[in-house]
XYZ file of C-alpha atoms in Angstrom:
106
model
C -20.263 28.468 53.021
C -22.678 31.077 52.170
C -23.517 31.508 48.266
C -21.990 34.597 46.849
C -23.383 36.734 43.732
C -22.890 40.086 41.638
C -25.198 41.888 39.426
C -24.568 43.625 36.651
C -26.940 46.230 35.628
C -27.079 48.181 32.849
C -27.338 51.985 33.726
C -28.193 53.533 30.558
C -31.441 51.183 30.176
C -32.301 51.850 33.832
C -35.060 53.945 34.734
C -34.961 53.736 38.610
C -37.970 52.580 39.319
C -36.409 51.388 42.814
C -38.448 48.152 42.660
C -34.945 46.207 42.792
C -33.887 48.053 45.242
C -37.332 46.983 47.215
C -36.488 43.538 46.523
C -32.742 42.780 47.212
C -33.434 40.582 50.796
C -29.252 41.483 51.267
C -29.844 45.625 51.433
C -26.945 45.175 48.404
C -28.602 47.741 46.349
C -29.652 51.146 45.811
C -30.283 54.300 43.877
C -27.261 56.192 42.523
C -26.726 60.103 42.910
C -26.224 60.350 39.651
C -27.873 60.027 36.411
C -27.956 58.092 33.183
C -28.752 59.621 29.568
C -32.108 59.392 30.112
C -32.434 61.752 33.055
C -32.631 58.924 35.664
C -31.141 57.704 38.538
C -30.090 53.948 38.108
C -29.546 51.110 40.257
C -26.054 50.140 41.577
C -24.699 47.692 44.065
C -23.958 49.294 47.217
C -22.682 45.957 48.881
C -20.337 42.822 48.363
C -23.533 40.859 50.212
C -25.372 39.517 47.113
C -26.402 35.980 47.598
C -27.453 35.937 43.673
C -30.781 35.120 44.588
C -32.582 36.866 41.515
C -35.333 38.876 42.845
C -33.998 41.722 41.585
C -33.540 40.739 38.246
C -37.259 38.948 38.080
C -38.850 42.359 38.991
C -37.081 44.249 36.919
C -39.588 45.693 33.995
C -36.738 46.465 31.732
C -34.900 43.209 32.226
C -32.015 45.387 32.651
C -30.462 43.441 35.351
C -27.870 40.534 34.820
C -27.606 37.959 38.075
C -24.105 36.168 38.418
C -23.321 33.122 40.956
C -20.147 32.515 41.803
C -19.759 28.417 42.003
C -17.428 26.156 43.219
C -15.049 24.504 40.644
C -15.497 21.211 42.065
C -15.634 17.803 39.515
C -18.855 16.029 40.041
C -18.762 12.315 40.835
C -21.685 9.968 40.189
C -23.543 9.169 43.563
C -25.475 6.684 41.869
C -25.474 4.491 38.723
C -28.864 2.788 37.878
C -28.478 0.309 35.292
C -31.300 -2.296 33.378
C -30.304 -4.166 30.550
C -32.657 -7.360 29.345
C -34.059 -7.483 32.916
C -30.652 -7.489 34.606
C -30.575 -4.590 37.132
C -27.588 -3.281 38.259
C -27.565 -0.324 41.219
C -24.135 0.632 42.352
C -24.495 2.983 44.963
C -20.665 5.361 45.633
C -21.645 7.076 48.317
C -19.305 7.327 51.563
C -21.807 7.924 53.797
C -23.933 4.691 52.501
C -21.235 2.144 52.883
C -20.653 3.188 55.936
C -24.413 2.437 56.715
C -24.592 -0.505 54.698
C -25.136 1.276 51.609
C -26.935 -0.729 48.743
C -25.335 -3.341 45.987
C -26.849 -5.965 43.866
């Protein structure tokens, strides 16, 4: 399943200097027809594409860029539990794909 991301960028701050738009691997973004306050033309996303991968955001020089991921809502279970008490070492390994192989106990 392919990672999916939105940005949020704030158009008043923006002073299109395209370098997001130079960056975005996707194509997702580009340089509005309009203008802001300021006399510019800002950034907006032109695409439901966006992988979140950031690169807009880190070139950004006004850090007006927000990145969001979206992520799955999945509850995390321990693959591994790595114990050592008073020289007593415990490794329980819960992993499917271990026992199966003849995962590790002791």
């Amino acid at each position: 399943m392919a990672i999916r991301g939105s940005v949020k960028i704030d158009i008043e701050t923006c002073k299109g200097c395209e370098l997001c738009v130079e960056a975005c691997p996707q194509g997702s973004l580009a340089m509005s027809k309009e203008i802001n306050a300021k006399g510019y033309h800002y950034a907006v996303l032109i695409k439901d594409n966006c992988t979140g991968c950031i690169n807009c955001a880190l070139v950004c020089p006004d850090a007006v860029i927000t990145v969001y991921r979206e992520t799955k809502k999945k509850e995390k279970e321990p693959v591994a539990v790595i114990t050592n008490v008073k020289s007593d070492i415990k490794v329980t390994i819960d992993d499917k794909k271990s026992a199966k192989k003849g995962g590790l106990s002791a």
